[in-house]
Each structure stands twice: as C-alpha cells, then as structure tokens.
XYZ file of C-alpha atoms in Angstrom:
599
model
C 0.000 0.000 0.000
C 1.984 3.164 -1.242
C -0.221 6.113 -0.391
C 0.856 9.992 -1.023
C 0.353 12.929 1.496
C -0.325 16.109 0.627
C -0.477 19.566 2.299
C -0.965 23.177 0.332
C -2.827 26.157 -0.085
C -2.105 27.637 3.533
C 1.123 27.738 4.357
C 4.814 24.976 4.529
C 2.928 22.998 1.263
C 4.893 19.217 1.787
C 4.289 16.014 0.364
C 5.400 12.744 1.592
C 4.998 8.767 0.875
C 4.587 6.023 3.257
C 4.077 2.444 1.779
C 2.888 -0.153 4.724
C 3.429 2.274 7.413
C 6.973 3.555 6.573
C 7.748 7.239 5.701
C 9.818 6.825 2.599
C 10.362 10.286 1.525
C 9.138 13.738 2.319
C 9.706 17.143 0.846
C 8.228 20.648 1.320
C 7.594 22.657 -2.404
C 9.439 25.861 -0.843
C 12.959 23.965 -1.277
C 12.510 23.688 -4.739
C 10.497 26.507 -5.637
C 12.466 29.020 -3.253
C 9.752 30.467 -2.309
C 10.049 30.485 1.471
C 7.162 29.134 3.192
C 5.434 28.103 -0.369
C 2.037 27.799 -0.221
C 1.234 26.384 -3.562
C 0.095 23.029 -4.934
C 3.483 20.734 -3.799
C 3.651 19.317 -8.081
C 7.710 19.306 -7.167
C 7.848 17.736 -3.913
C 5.644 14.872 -5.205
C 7.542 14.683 -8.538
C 10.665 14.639 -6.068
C 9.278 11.798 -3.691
C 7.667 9.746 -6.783
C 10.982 9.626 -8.505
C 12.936 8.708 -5.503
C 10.487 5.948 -4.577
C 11.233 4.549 -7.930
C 7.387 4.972 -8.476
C 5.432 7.141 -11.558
C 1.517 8.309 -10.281
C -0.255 5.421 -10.987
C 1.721 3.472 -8.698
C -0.172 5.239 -5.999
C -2.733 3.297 -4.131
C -4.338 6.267 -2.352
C -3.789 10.327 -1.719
C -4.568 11.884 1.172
C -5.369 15.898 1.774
C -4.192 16.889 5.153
C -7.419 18.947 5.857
C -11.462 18.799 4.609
C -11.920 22.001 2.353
C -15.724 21.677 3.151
C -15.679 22.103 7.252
C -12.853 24.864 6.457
C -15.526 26.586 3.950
C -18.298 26.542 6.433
C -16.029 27.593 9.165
C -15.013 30.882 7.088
C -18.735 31.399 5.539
C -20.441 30.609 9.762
C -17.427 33.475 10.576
C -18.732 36.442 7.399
C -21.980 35.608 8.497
C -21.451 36.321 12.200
C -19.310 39.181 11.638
C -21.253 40.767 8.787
C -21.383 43.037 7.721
C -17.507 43.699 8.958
C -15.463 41.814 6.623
C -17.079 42.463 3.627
C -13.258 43.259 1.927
C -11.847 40.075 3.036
C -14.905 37.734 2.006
C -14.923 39.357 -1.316
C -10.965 38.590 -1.441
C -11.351 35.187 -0.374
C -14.752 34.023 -2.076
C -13.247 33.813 -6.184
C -10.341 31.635 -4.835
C -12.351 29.337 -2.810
C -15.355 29.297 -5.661
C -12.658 28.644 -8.167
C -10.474 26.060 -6.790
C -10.288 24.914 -2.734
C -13.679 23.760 -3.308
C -13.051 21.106 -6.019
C -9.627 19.944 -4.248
C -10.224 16.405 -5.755
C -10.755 17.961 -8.978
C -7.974 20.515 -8.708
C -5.342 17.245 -7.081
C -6.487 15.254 -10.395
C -5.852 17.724 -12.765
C -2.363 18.671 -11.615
C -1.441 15.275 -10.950
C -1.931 14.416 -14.547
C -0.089 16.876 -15.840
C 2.477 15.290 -13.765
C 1.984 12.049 -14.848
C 1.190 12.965 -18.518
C -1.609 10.351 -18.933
C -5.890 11.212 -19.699
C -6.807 10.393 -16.329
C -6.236 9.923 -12.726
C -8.013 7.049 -10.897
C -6.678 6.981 -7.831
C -8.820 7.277 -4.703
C -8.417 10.554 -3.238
C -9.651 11.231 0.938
C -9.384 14.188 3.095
C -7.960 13.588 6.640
C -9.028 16.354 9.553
C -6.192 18.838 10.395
C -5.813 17.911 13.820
C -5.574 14.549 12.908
C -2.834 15.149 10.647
C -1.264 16.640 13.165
C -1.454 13.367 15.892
C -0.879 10.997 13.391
C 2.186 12.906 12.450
C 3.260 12.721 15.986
C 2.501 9.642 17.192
C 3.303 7.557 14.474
C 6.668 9.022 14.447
C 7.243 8.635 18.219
C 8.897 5.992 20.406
C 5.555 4.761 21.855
C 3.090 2.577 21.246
C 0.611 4.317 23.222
C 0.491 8.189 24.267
C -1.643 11.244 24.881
C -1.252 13.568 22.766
C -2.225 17.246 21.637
C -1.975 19.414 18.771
C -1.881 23.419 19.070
C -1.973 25.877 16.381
C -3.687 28.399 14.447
C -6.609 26.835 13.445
C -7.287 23.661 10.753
C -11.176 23.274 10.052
C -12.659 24.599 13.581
C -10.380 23.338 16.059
C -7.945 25.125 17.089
C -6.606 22.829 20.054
C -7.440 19.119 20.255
C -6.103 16.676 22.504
C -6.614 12.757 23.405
C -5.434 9.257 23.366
C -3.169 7.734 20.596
C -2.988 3.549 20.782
C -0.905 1.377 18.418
C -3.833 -0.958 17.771
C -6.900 1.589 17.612
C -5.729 4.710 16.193
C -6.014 8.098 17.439
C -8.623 8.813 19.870
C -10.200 12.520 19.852
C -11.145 13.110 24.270
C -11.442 17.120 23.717
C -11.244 19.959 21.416
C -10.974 23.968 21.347
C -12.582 25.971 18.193
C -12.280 28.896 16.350
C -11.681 31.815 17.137
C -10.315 31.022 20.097
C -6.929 29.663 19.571
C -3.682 29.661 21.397
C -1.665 29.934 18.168
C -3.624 32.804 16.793
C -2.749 34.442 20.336
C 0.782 34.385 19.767
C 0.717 35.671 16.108
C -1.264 38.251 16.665
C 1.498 39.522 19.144
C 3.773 38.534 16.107
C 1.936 40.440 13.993
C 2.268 43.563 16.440
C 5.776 43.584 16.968
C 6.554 43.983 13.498
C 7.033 40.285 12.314
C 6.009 38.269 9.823
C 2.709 36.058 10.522
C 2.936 32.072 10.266
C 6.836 33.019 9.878
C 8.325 35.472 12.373
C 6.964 33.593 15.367
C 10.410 32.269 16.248
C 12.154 35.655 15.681
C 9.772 36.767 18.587
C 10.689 33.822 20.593
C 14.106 34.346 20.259
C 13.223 38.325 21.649
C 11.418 37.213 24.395
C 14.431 36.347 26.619
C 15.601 39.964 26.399
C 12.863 41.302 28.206
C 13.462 41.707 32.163
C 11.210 39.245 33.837
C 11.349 41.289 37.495
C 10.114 44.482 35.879
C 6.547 45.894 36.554
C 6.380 46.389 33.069
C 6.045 42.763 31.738
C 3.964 41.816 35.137
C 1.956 44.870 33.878
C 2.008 43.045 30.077
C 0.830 39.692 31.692
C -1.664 41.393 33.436
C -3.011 43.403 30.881
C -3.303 40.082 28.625
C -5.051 38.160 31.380
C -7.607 40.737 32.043
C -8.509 41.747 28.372
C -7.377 39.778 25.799
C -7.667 36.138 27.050
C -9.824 34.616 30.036
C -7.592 31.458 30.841
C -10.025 28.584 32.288
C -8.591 25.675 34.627
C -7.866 23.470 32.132
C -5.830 25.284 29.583
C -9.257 26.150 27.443
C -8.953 29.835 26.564
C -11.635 32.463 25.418
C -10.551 35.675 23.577
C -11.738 38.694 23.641
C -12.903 39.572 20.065
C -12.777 43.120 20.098
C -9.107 43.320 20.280
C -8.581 40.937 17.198
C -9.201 40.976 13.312
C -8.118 38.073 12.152
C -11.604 36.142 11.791
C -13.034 38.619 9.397
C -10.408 41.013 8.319
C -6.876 41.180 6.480
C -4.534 42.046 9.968
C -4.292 40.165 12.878
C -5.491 42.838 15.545
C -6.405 46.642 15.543
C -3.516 48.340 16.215
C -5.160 51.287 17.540
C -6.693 49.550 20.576
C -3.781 47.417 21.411
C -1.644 50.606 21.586
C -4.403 52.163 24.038
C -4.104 49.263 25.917
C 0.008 48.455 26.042
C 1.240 52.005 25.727
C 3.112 51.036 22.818
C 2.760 51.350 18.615
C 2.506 48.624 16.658
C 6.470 48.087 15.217
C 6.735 48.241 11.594
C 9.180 45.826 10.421
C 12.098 48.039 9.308
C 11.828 49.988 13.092
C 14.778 49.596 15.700
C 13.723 47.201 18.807
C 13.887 48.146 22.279
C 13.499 46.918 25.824
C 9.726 47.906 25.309
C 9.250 45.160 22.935
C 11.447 42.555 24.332
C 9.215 42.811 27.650
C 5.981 42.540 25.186
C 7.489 39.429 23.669
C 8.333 38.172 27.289
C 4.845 38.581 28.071
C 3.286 37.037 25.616
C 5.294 33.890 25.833
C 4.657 33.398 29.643
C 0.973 33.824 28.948
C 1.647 30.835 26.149
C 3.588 28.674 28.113
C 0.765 29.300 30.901
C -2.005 27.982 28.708
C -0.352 25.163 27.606
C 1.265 23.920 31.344
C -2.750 24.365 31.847
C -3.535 21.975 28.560
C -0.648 19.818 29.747
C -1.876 19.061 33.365
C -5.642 18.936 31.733
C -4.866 16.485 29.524
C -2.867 14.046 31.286
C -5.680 14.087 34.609
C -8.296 12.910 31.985
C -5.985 10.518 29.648
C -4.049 9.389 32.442
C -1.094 8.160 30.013
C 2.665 8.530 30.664
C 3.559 9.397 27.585
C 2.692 12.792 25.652
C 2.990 13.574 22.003
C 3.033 17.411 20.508
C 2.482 18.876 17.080
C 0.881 21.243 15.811
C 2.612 25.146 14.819
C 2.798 26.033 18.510
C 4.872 22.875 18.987
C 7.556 24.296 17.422
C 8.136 26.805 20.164
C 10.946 24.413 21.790
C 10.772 27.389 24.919
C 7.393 26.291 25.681
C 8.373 22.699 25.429
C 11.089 22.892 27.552
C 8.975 24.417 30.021
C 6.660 21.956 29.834
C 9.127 18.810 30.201
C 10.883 20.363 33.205
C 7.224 19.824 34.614
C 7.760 16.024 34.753
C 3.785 15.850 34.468
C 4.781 12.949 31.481
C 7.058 10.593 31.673
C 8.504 11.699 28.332
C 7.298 14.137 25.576
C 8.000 13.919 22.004
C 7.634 16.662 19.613
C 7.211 15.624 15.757
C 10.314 17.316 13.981
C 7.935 19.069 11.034
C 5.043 20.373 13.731
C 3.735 22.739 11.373
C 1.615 21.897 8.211
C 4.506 20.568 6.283
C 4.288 17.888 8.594
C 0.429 18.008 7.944
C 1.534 15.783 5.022
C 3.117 13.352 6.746
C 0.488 12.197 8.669
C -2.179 12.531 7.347
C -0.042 9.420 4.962
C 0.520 7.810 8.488
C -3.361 8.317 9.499
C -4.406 6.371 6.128
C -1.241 3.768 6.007
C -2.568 2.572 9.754
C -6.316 3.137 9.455
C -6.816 1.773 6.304
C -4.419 -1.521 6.292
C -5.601 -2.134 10.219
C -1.798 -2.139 11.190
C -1.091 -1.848 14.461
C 1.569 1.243 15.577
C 4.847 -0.529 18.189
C 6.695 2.587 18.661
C 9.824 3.332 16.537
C 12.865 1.512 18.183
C 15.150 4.385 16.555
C 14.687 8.278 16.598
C 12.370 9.179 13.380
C 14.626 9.723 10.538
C 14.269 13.470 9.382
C 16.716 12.877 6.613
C 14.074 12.335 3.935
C 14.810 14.861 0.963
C 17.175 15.829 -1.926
C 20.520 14.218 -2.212
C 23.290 14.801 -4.880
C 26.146 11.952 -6.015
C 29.915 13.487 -6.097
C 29.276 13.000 -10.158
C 26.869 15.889 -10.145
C 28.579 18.044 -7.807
C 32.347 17.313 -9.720
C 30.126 18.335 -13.124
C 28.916 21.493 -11.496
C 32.354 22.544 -9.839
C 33.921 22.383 -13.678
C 31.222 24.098 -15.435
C 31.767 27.230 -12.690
C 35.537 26.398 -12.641
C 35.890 26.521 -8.929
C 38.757 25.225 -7.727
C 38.322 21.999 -5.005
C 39.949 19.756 -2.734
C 38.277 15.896 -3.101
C 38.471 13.403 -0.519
C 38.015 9.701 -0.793
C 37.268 9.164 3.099
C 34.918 10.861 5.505
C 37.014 10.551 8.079
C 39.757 12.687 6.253
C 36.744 15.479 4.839
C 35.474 15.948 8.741
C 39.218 16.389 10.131
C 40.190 19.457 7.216
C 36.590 21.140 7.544
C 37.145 20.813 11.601
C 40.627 22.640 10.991
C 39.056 25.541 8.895
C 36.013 25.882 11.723
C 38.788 26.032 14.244
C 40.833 28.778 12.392
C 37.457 30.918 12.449
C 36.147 29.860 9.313
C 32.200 29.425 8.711
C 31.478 26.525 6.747
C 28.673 25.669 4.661
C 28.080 21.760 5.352
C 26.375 20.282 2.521
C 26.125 16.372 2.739
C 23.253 13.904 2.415
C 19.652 14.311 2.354
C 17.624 17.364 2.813
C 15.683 17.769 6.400
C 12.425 17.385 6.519
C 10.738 20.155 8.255
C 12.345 24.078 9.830
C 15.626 23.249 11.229
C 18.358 21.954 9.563
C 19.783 19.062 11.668
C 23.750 18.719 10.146
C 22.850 18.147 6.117
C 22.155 21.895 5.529
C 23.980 23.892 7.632
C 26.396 26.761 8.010
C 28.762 25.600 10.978
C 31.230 27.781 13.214
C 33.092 27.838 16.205
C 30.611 28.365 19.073
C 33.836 29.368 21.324
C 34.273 32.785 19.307
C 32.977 36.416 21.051
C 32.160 37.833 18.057
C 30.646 34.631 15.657
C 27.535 35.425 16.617
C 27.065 38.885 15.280
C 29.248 38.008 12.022
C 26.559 34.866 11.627
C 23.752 37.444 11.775
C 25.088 40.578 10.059
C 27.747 39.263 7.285
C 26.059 35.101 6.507
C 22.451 35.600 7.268
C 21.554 39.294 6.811
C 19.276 39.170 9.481
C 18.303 40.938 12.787
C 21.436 40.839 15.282
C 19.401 40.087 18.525
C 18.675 36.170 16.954
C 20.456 33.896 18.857
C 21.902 30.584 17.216
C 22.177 26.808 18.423
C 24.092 24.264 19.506
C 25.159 20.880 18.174
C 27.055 18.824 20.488
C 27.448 14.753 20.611
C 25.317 12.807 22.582
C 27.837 12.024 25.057
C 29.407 14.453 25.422
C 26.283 17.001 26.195
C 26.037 16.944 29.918
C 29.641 18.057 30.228
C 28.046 21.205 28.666
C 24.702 21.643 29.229
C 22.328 20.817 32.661
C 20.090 17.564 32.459
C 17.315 18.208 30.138
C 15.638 16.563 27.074
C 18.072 15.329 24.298
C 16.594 16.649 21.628
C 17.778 15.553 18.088
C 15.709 17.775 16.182
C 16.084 21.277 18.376
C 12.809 21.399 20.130
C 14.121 21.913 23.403
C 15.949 23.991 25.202
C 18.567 23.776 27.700
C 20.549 25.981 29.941
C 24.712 26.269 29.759
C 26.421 24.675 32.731
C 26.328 26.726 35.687
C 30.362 26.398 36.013
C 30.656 27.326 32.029
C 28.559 30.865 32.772
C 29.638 33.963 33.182
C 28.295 36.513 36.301
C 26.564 38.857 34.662
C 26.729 42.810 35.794
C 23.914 43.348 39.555
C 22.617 45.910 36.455
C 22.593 43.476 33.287
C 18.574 44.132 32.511
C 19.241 47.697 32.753
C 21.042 47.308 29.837
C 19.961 47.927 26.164
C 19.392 45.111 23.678
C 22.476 45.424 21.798
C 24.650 45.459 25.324
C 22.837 42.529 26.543
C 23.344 41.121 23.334
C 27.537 41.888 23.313
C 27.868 41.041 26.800
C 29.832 37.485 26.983
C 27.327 34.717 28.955
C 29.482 31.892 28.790
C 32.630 29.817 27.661
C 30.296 29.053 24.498
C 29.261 32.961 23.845
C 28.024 32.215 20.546
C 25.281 30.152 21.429
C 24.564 31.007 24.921
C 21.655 33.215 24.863
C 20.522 35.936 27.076
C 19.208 33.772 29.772
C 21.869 31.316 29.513
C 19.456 28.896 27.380
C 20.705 27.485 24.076
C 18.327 25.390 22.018
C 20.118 22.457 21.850
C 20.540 19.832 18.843
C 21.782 16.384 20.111
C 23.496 14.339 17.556
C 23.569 10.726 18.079
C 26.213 8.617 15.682
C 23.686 6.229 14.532
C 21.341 9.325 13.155
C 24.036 11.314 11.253
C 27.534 9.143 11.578
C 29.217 12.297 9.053
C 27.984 14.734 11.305
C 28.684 13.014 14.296
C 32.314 12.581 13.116
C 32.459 16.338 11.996
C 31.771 17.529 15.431
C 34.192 14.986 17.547
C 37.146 15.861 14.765
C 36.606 19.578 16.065
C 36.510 18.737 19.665
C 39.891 16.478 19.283
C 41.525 19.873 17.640
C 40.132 22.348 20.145
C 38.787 20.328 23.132
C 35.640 21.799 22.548
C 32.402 19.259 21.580
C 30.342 22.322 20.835
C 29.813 23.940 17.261
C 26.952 26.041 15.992
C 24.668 24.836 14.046
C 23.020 27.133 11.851
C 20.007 26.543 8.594
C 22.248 26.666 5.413
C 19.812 30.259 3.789
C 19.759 33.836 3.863
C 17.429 35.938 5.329
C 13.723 35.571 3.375
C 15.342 32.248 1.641
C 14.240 28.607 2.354
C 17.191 26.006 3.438
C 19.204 25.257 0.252
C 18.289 22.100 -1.472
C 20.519 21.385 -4.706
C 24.410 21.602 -5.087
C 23.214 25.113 -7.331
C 21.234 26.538 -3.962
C 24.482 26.233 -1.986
C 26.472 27.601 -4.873
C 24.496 30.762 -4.502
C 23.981 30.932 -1.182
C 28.256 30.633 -0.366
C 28.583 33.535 -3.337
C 26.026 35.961 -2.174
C 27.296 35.754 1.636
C 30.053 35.853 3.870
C 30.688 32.155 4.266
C 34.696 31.066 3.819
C 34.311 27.892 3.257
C 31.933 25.258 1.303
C 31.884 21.281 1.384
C 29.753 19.423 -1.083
C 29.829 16.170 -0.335
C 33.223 14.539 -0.577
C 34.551 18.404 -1.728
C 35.678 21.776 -0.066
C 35.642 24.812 -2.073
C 37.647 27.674 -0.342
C 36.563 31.022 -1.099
C-alpha cells in the first residue's frame, strides 16, 4: 500500500509517501520553488518523492489531503456571516479563490497530478484527513511509543484550534477534547507577532528568540501579563482559553489585531518591520510567551488528569516553540514528551499518509525503536557536484574518506572559518539538523554577530544553536531533554557561565546582546538557554564525526549549528542553492559532499 500525502494552499505545502506504514520520503515545495514558506500546490515535492520511490503516479494506491476544504468553507462562511457586515473586503478577497479552486480539491489534485503524470486520467482514490488529525498521526506515528496522549496546538485547521486525546498502536487516534475557532492559542501568539513587526505564520520564532531579552522582574512585563489576562484572554482551569474579540481581526479582516486599541491598551505602537527594537518590545514578547507557556502547562496538566497516560505527544505550529516545550518537560507531568520534527503543516503531510497507512491496512503502531529519521529529501552523487564545480571552474579539494573530509573542515572551523556543510539528504521540516547547515566555532565572542550581520543578513538580537554529541552534552549543558531535532531547550552549565553585571537588565538590547554569557558565547543566549541539537552517531555518523574531529583539535564538543539560507530564503536544497547561497554571503568555506571549495 503506497499512499501519497499532501499539504498546500495555507502555508509549509509538503508532500510525503509512506508504503505499509513507513515514511519513505518527504519534501516541502518551498525547497525547490524558493519560495520560502510556499504555499502552492506541492507538483515538485511529489515529482521529487515519486521519482525517488522509484514509483510514476499510478503506482499510488491512495492520496490523502491533510485537511477537509468543506468544514474549512463553512467555518469561514459561519465566521462572514457572524461578523457581517464587517469583513465584507476580506470575504470578497477570499470568495473567487475558494469558488474557483479549494472547493473542487479532488478535482484541482487530479488535474495537476496528470499533468504530472502525462496520462488522460487519474483514478486513484483521493480522501481528506481532519487537520488535527494530521497533526497526531504525524506525531505519534513518528514517536517511540506505542501508546500516548497527545495534543496538537496551532492556528486553526477546520474549527479546532486545540485538540487533545489518546493515541494507541492498535486503535488509532482517539479525539477526548477539542478547542474551536476563534479562540486559539496559536492565533494568540501571532497576533502579538503580527504587532511587533514580524512576519505572521513566519516570524513567530524571531519573537521567541526576543522574548528572553525582556526583564522578567520588571513591573512592566507583570503589567504586560496582566493586561493580557484581564482583556485579551480569560484562561479557564484546564488550559481552554476564550478571547476577547474586540481586540482581534483576524476572523473577518486582512490584519491580525487593531492596532489602535492594542496601543491604548500596552502604551506602545505597533512596530513596523524596518523599526529599531527596544526593551519595550522585548518585555511585550516576554509577556506574551509566559501567557503561552501558561495555557499550555494548563492543557498539559488537563490532559494528562483525563488521559491518564505517561507518555505525551506534541504537534501542531505552537509545537515548534521548543521554549514552551522545555517548560513543559521540566514539569515532569509525562514521563517523556515527544515533539514531531515538522510540527507545522509541512508535517500536515506526513500524517495525514501515516493516518491512512494505519487506518486503512488495520496495522497496528509498536513505537519506533530508533529516533524518526528526518533525513528524507534531496541528495546529490559526487558525479553531479564534480560536473557542477567544472562548469563554474571553482577550484576543489576531493576526498576519498569521511574521516579525512570531517578532520580538514574541523581545521578551517577552528581557524574561524564558517562553513557551509552540505552532505546527504535534505531535512524534513524548519531546522536543519547537520545536512544543511552553516557551521562555526561556538567558542568565538564575536561569531555570533558576524553569523547574523555578514552570513544571514538578518536581525542581530537572533540567537543561534548548539550541536554537540550525545555524550558528550552533559559536560556542557544541565540535564534536560536530548533533543535531536532542536525542540528543546537547555541551559549552559552553571560552572561554564559567566556573572553577569547586579545591572545586566538595565542594559539595552544590543549590550545585553555583546555582553559574553558563557565559555560558548556564541550560542549562549541571554538567559543562559541554548536550544540544543543532540546528535547521536547512529542518526548522522558524518555529522557526528564532523563535530568529535573539532573537539579532538580544540577540546571543545560544541559547534553552531546554523540553517544553510539567507534571510527571506528557504534552506538550500541542490548543489546550485548552496552555490548561490556561499557567493552571495560571507561564508569562507563550502563542502559538497566529498569536496571543499575555499573562497
């Protein structure tokens, strides 16, 4: 049973295939359209995972949507109607698209499959999973257990916006509760997104990364958290939430919030996106997470008292925020929690595959005995890559052995080079995991604002991560999840930190920024967290060797580990992406496979 998944038309389109239960491959159409955070109909994603699989479309015993475009329809026509008639603009925006084409997805998925295929007709049965389902199924089926709770956050799918429940090996997933539209967690924290000058459904972790900046003794965030309880959100025992419509556009207009009312009520204008930060918005940011990470501890304790499991599994957008998660692990209220690498709707693809592999072959679900393989995209042969090096005439070093490759590009990192480390197959999902990555010495006072300013072209406060072997991470970091995907965080060794100044959060951005935190001061952030990758040998053996060659030269395990792009650029996918990416940046150094190109 070979059965295709398919996500588009919101936001992270993906496809994937899973024959008898097993992911085989899975892409998302932004990596090869370079369109960051495509939304369009995935036609190169599935071409990519079709030709991989050695299969052509008709091979395909069923496609799966990852949402119903019906329930979503009446969702959005219930909303106009309630609203009306405020909204007007945005129905009569959204009405042609929907009339024209999310309504007939089967037609639409026929039609541009064929063209893919290049045959009259496509027979193959075509079913629509629920969103939140796609969500679980992504996460559990991808998870150590064969049992768990679990519970999906994010935006919003059909109607729910929050669902939780029991996932079992031998019955499926198990719906105990669910939250609806408009009130959503994940539309909570975008809206702040929105407001601080960031990008919706992509800045979210830029504003993560500014919450730690904020001073969390100061009236003025207690004031923030206050001001959010009391008019934006009531926050009910068990993590359900009810928001406060008045302060919020997004059901019926074309912003998230009215900025006029949420200035009256912060004190503060709404941040375009080219205007300097300050403290003022760090301690908004600050607030805005606590109040997240507050619902969900709520949703957390909620859902295991009424599934009574030891096990927990997360997806969902808002699953992504590996801040949250970390706060919620360090409540020991599970046993264990496992996050699902692509948590957004890229990974919407995934299981909604999963959902249909298990439901429809009755297969029963044991638990994976190794950590899910992310690795499931692009990879080039040292063929191509030799064929592209000539046609540009770049000079290279080639090396036969691994071993030999990870020892050089350890010796360039350790002279202060950054590296572009292309090897293997493309990540699935946001973070780039030691295949497509720009790599530096974590060790270095100043890497940090080079990384940001001179590789990435992005804003200086964002703070980068960690890689670090499996054994070797507690000689760096305090006890915490091992996370092989970065989805949690962890804080720096007490006897590796610096004292900060009595003063420090009287300090401006940039000095708390400059100031040195630790014996790692490129990826120690502001409150001594660092959002850890773990790599274990058996994962990533190249990688693995990569970062113990380094810590042999330097006695340092630690490197960081940043996505191989640009600012407003997805990860690079092909040999060319990299070529482009090393060229228009900063970067000294690039390794393609089994060559190094030195700038």
């Amino acid at each position: 049973m070979k059965i295709l998944g398919i996500s588009a038309y919101y936001h992270d389109s993906a496809a994937a295939i899973v024959q008898d239960g097993k992911v085989l491959y899975a892409a998302q159409e932004e990596r090869f359209s370079r369109i960051k955070n495509d939304a369009s109909f995935p036609e190169q994603a599935i071409a990519y995972c079709l030709h991989e699989a050695g299969l052509v479309v008709d091979d395909i015993d069923q496609i799966v949507f990852y949402d119903k475009p019906y329930l979503k329809f009446e969702r959005l026509l219930e909303t106009y109607y309630a609203f009306a008639p405020r909204g007007f603009r945005s129905f009569a925006m959204a009405m042609p698209v929907w009339l024209k084409e999310k309504l007939f997805m089967k037609q639409v998925i026929r039609k541009r499959l064929k063209a893919l295929a290049q045959t009259k007709t496509i027979k193959i049965p075509i079913h629509f999973s629920e969103h939140h389902l796609s969500h679980a199924a992504s996460a559990f089926y991808t998870s150590p257990f064969d049992r768990s709770a679990y519970l999906t956050v994010d935006g919003v799918g059909e109607w729910v916006t929050t669902s939780y429940g029991v996932a079992c090996g031998e019955r499926g997933v198990e719906v105990r509760g669910e939250l609806h539209f408009p009130d959503s967690v994940g539309l909570l924290y975008s809206s702040f997104t929105y407001f601080l000058g960031f990008e919706v459904n992509a800045g979210e972790y830029k504003m993560m990364g500014l919450a730690p900046y904020g001073n969390p003794n100061s009236e003025r965030v207690l004031d923030f958290i206050h001001l959010i309880r009391e008019n934006l959100v009531d926050i009910k025992p068990d993590g359900s939430i009810k928001l406060n419509s008045a302060y919020f556009e997004y059901s019926v207009g074309l912003r998230m919030v009215n900025p006029k009312k949420w200035q009256k009520l912060f004190g503060v204008k709404r941040r375009l996106p080219e205007e300097v930060l300050d403290q003022t918005h760090a301690d908004l940011a600050m607030a805005a997470q606590k109040v997240t990470e507050e619902v969900l501890l709520k949703l957390m304790k909620h859902v295991k008292q009424e599934t009574g499991e030891s096990n927990l599994c997360l997806a969902g957008g808002v699953a992504l925020n590996c801040v949250a998660n970390s706060v919620l692990f360090a409540e020991k209220v599970f046993d264990d929690i496992y996050v699902q690498p692509a948590a957004g709707d890229a990974g919407g693809a995934l299981g909604a595959a999963l959902a249909a592999s298990y439901l429809s072959e009755d297969r029963c679900f044991h638990g994976l005995e190794q950590p899910f393989d992310v690795y499931l995209g692009s990879q080039y042969s040292n063929q191509y890559i030799e064929r592209l090096l000539r046609k540009h005439q770049y000079k290279y070093q080639y090396f036969e052995r691994t071993e030999e490759l990870t020892k050089v590009t350890a010796q360039y990192i350790a002279d202060k080079k950054v590296v572009g480390w292309f090897r293997g197959r493309t990540e699935f999902g946001p973070r780039a995991l030691g295949n497509r990555s720009i790599l530096a010495d974590a060790t270095d006072p100043d890497m940090q604002y080079n990384l940001n300013m001179k590789i990435k072209f992005r804003e200086g406060f964002r703070p980068f991560a960690p890689v670090v072997c499996e054994e070797d991470y507690e000689a760096y970091f305090d006890l915490s999840k091992h996370s092989y995907y970065m989805l949690f965080t962890s804080m720096v060794k007490e006897s590796l930190r610096e004292v900060l100044p009595k003063d420090f959060y009287e300090y401006s951005l940039e000095e708390k920024r400059k100031l040195r935190k630790s014996s790692l001061p490129a990826v120690t952030h502001v409150d001594f967290s660092a959002r850890v990758q773990v790599v274990k040998k058996e994962l990533n053996p190249a990688f693995w060797r990569l970062v113990q060659s380094f810590k042999q030269l330097t006695g340092t395990g630690v490197l960081i580990n940043t996505s191989f792009n640009i600012k407003d650029e997805p990860i690079v996918n092909s040999p060319e992406d990299a070529f482009r990416c090393f060229e228009k940046s900063g970067m000294d150094i690039l390794v393609l496979e089994n060559y190094i190109i030195e700038k």
